[in-house]
Coordinates of C-alpha atoms and ligand atoms in Angstrom, one line a residue:
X1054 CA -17.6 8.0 -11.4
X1055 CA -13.9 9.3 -10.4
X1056 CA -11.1 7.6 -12.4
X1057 CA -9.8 4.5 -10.2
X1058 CA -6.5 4.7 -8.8
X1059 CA -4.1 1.9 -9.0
X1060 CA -1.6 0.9 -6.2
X1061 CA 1.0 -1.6 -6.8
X1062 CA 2.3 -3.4 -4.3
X1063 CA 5.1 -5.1 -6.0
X1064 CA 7.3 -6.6 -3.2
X1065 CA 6.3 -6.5 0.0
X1066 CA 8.1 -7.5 3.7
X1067 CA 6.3 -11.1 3.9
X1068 CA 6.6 -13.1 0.2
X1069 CA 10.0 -14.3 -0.9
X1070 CA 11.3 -16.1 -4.3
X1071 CA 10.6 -19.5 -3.1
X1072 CA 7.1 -18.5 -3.2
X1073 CA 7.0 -17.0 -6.2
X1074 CA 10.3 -16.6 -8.4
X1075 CA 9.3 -13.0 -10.0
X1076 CA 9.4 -11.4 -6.4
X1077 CA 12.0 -8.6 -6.7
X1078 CA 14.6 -8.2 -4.2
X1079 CA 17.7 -6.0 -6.0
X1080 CA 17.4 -2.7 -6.8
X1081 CA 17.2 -3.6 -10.4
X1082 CA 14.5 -6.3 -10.1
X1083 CA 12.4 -3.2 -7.8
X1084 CA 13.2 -1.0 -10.9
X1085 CA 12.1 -3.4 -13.4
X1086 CA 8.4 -4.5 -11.6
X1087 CA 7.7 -0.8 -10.9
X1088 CA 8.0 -0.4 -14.4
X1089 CA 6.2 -3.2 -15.5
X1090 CA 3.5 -2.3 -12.9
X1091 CA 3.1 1.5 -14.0
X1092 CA 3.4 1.0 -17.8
X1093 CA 0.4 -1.6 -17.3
X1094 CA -1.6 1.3 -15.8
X1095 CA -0.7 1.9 -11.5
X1096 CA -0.1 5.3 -10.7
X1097 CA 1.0 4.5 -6.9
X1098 CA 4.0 2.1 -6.1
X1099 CA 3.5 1.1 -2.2
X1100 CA 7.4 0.3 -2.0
X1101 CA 9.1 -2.1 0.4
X1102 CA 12.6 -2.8 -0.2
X1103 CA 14.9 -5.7 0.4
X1104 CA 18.9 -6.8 1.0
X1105 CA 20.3 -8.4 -2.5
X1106 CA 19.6 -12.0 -0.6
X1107 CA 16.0 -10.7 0.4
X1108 CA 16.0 -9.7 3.5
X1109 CA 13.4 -7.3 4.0
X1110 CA 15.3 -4.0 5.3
X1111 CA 14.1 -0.3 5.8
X1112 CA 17.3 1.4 5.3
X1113 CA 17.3 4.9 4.1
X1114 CA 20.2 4.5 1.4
X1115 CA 18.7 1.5 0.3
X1116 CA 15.2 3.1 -0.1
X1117 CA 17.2 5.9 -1.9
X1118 CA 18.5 3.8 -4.7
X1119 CA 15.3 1.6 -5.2
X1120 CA 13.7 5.4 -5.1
X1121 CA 16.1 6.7 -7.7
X1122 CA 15.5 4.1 -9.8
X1123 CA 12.1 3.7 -10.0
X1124 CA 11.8 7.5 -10.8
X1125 CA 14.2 6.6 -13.5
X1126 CA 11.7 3.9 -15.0
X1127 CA 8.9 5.2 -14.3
X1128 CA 8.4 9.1 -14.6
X1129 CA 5.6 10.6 -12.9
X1130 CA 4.6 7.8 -10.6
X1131 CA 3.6 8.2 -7.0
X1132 CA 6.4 6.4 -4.4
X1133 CA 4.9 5.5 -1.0
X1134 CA 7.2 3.8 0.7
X1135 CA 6.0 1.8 3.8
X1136 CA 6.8 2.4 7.4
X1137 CA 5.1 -0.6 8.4
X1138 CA 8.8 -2.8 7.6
X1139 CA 8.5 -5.8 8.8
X1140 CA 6.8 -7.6 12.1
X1141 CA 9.7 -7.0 14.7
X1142 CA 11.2 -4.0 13.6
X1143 CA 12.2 -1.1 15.9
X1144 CA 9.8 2.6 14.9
X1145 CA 13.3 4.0 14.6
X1146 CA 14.0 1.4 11.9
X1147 CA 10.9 1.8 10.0
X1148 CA 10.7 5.6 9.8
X1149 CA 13.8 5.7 7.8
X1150 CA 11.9 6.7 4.7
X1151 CA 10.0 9.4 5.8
X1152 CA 13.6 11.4 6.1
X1153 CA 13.4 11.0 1.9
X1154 CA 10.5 12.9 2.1
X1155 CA 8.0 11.2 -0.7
X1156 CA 4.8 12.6 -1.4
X1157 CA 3.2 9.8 0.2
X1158 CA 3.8 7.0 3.4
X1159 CA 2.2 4.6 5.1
X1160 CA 0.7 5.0 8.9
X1161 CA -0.4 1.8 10.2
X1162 CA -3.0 2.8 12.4
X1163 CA -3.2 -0.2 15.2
X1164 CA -1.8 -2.9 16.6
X1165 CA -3.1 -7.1 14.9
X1166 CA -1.8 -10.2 14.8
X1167 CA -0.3 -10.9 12.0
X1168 CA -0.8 -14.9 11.0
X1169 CA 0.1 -17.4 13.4
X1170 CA 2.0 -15.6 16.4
X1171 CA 3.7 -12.8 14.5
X1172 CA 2.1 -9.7 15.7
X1173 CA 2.5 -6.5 13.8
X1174 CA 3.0 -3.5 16.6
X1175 CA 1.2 0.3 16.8
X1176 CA 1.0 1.2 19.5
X1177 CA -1.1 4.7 19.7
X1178 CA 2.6 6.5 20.6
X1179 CA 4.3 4.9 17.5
X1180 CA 1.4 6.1 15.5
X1181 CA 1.4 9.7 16.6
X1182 CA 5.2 9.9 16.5
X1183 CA 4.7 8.7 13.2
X1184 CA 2.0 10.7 11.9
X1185 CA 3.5 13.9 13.6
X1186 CA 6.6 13.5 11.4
X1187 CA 4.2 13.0 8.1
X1188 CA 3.0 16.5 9.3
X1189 CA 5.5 18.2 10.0
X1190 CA 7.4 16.9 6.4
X1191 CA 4.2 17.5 4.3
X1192 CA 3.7 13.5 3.7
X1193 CA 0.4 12.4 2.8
X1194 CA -0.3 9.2 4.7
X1195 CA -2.4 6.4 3.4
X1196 CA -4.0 5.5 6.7
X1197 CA -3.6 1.6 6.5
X1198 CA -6.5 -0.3 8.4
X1199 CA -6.6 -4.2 9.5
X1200 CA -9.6 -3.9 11.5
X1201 CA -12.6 -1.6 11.8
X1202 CA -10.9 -0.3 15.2
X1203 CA -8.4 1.4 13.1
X1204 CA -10.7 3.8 11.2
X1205 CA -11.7 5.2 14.9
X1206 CA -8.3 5.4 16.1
X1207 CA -7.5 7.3 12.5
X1208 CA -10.6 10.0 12.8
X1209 CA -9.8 10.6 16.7
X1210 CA -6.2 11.6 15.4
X1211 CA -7.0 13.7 12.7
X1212 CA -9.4 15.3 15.2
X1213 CA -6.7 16.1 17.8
X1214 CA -4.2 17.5 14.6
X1215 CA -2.1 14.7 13.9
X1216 CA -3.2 13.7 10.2
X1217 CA -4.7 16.0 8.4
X1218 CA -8.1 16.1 6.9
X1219 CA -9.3 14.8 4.1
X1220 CA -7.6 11.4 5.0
X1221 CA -6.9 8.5 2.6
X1222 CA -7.1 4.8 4.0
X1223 CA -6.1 1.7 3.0
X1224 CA -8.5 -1.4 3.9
X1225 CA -6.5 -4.6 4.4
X1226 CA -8.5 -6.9 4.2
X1227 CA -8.0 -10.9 4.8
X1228 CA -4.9 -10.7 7.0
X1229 CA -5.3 -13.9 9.3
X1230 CA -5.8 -12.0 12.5
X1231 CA -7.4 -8.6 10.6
X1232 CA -10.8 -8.5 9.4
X1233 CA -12.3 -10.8 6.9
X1234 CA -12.3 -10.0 2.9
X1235 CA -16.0 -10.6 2.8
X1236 CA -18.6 -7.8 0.8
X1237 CA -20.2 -7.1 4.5
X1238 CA -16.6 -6.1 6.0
X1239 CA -15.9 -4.1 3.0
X1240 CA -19.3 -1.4 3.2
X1241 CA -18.7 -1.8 6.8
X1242 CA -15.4 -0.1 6.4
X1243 CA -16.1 1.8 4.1
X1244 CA -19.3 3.3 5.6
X1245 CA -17.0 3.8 8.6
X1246 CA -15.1 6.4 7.0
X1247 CA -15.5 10.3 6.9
X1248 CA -17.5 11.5 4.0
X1249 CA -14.7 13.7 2.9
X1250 CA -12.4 10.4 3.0
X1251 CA -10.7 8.6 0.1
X1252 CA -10.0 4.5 0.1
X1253 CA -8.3 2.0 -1.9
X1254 CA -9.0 -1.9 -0.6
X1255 CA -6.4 -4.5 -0.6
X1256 CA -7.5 -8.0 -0.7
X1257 CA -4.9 -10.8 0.5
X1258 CA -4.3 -13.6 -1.6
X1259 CA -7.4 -15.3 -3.2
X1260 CA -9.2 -12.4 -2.0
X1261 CA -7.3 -10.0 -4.2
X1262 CA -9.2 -9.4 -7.3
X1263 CA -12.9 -9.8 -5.5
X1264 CA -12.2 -6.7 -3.1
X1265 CA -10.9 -5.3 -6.3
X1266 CA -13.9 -5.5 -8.4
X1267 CA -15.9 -4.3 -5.0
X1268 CA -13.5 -1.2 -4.7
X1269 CA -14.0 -0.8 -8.7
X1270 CA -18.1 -0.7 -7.8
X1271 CA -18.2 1.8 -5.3
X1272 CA -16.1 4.4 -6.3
X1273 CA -12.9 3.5 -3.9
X1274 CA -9.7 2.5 -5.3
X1275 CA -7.4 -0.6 -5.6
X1276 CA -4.5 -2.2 -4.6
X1277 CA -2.8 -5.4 -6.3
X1278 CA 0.5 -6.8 -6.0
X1279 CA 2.8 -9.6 -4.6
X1280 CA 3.0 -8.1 -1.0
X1281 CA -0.5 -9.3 -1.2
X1282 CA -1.2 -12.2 -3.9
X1283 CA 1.4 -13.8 -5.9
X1284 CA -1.5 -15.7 -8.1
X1285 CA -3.4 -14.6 -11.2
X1286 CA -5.9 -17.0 -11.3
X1287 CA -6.2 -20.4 -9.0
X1288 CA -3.3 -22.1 -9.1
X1289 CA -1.4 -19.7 -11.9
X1290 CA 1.4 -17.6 -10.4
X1291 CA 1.4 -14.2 -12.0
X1292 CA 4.7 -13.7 -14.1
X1293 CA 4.7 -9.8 -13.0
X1294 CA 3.3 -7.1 -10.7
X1295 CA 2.6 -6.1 -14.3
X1296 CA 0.2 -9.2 -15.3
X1297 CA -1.9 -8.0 -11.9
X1298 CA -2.2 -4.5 -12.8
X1299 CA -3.4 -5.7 -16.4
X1300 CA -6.1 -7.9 -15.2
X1301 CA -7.2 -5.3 -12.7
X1302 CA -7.4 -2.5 -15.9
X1303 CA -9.7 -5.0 -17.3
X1304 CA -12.0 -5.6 -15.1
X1305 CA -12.2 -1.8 -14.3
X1306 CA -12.8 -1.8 -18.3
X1307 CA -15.2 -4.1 -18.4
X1308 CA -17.0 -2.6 -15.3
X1309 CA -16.9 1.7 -16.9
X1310 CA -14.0 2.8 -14.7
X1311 CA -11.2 4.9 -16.5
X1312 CA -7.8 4.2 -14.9
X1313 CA -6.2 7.8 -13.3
X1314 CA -3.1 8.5 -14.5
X1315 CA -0.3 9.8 -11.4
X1316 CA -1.2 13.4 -12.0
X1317 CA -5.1 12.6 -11.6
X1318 CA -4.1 10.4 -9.3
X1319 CA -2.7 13.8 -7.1
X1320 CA -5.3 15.7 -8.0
X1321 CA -7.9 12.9 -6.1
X1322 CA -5.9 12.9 -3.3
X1323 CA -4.9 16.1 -2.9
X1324 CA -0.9 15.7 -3.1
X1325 CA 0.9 18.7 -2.5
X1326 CA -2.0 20.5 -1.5
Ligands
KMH1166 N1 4.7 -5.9 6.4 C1 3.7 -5.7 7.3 C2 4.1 -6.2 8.7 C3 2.8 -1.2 5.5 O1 3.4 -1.3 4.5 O2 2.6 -0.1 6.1 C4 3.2 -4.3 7.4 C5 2.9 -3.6 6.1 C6 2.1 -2.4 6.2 O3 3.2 -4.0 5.0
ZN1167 ZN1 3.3 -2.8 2.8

């Protein structure tokens, strides 16, 4: 089987200190869990970044720094900053990143609710303006999918030339309001996607290392992290993005996976290509 590629997902828009302490907010605390993260084996850091007090922002300067540093610490790794932000934010605000031009982006591919009444809005405009400036930069997008809908809305796209082929998704899976984390959502999604596609899977919360060990299994890939769990085990916080990465290396150990290292992890997904 292909070497499994690690995501981490070390801050997120969503979890804050008060849920768990080791959630980083300055550029220094971003720094230091993307370090901790990619020296325990991630190739990918999904990056969302924050005010000093924690206020989840998507400002270019600040992405810069946390960008800068992060190369700093951790030389080689894949950055993919989000452009999903936070619920409410303007398209304008959240595309800030993409003028940074990393290798890789998020493209939220349709509109869910997003836990009690916060809905997360994309509409099919916001996703072709979005994916159109991907294109034109030379960004890969990791086609991020809450529901099965999503995959459709993603192949139409790339059929009418706004993401290009072969496409790399996300399944995020357990959002209250998105599909369920359940082992019949997961091979429906991913027998939903084009042969030539790659996928990680992202479980929320206690979902997190289950759709890990089901992404191990069938060849896809993973993502861990606080933007989606904050525990290691029932009832244990995790002291580090690092302490998820370690227990997800183990289990890939345990289960024959290698872990891919950044530049494998390009050469699977066709970075720069
Ligand atoms: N924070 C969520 C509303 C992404 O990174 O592209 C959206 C999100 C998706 O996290
Ligand atoms: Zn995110």
């Amino acid at each position: 089987m292909n070497k499994l590629i690690i995501t981490a997902a070390i801050c997120g828009a969503e979890v804050t200190k008060q849920h768990n302490p080791a959630v980083p907010y300055t550029v220094a605390e971003i720094g230091e869990e993307a370090c901790r993260a990619f020296e325990a084996g991630a190739s990918i850091i999904h990056l969302h970044v924050r005010t000093d007090d924690g206020i989840p922002t998507q400002c270019k300067n600040r992405f810069a720094e946390c960008m800068d540093e992060i190369k700093r610490l951790c030389p080689g790794v894949i950055i993919q900053p989000s452009t999903g932000g936070a619920v409410g934010m303007t398209d304008e605000e959240r595309m800030q990143p993409l003028d940074l031009s990393p290798e890789m982006a998020t493209l939220d591919c349709g509109t869910v609710n997003f836990g009690g009444d916060e809905i997360f809005v994309n509409t099919e405009t916001t996703i072709k303006i979005f994916s159109k400036k991907m294109f034109e930069i030379g960004i890969k997008p990791e086609v991020e999918v809450f529901d099965k809908g999503m995959i459709d809305t993603a192949v139409r796209l790339c059929k009418l030339g706004f993401i290009l082929a072969p496409m790399h998704f996300n399944f995020v899976m357990g959002v209250n309001g998105g599909i369920a984390a359940t082992t019949r959502d997961f091979a429906y999604l991913a027998g939903s996607i084009p042969t030539d596609a790659t996928f990680t899977v992202s479980g929320i919360g206690r979902a997190q290392f289950p759709m890990a060990v089901l992404g191990i299994v069938s060849g896809g890939h993973v993502r861990v992290g606080f933007e989606d769990n904050i525990y290691l085990s029932k009832g244990v916080l995790a002291e580090s993005n690092g302490k998820l990465v370690e227990k997800t290396v183990r289990l890939a150990r345990e289960l024959g996976r290698d872990i891919a290292t950044p530049n494998e992890a390009r050469e699977i997904l066709g970075l720069g290509k």
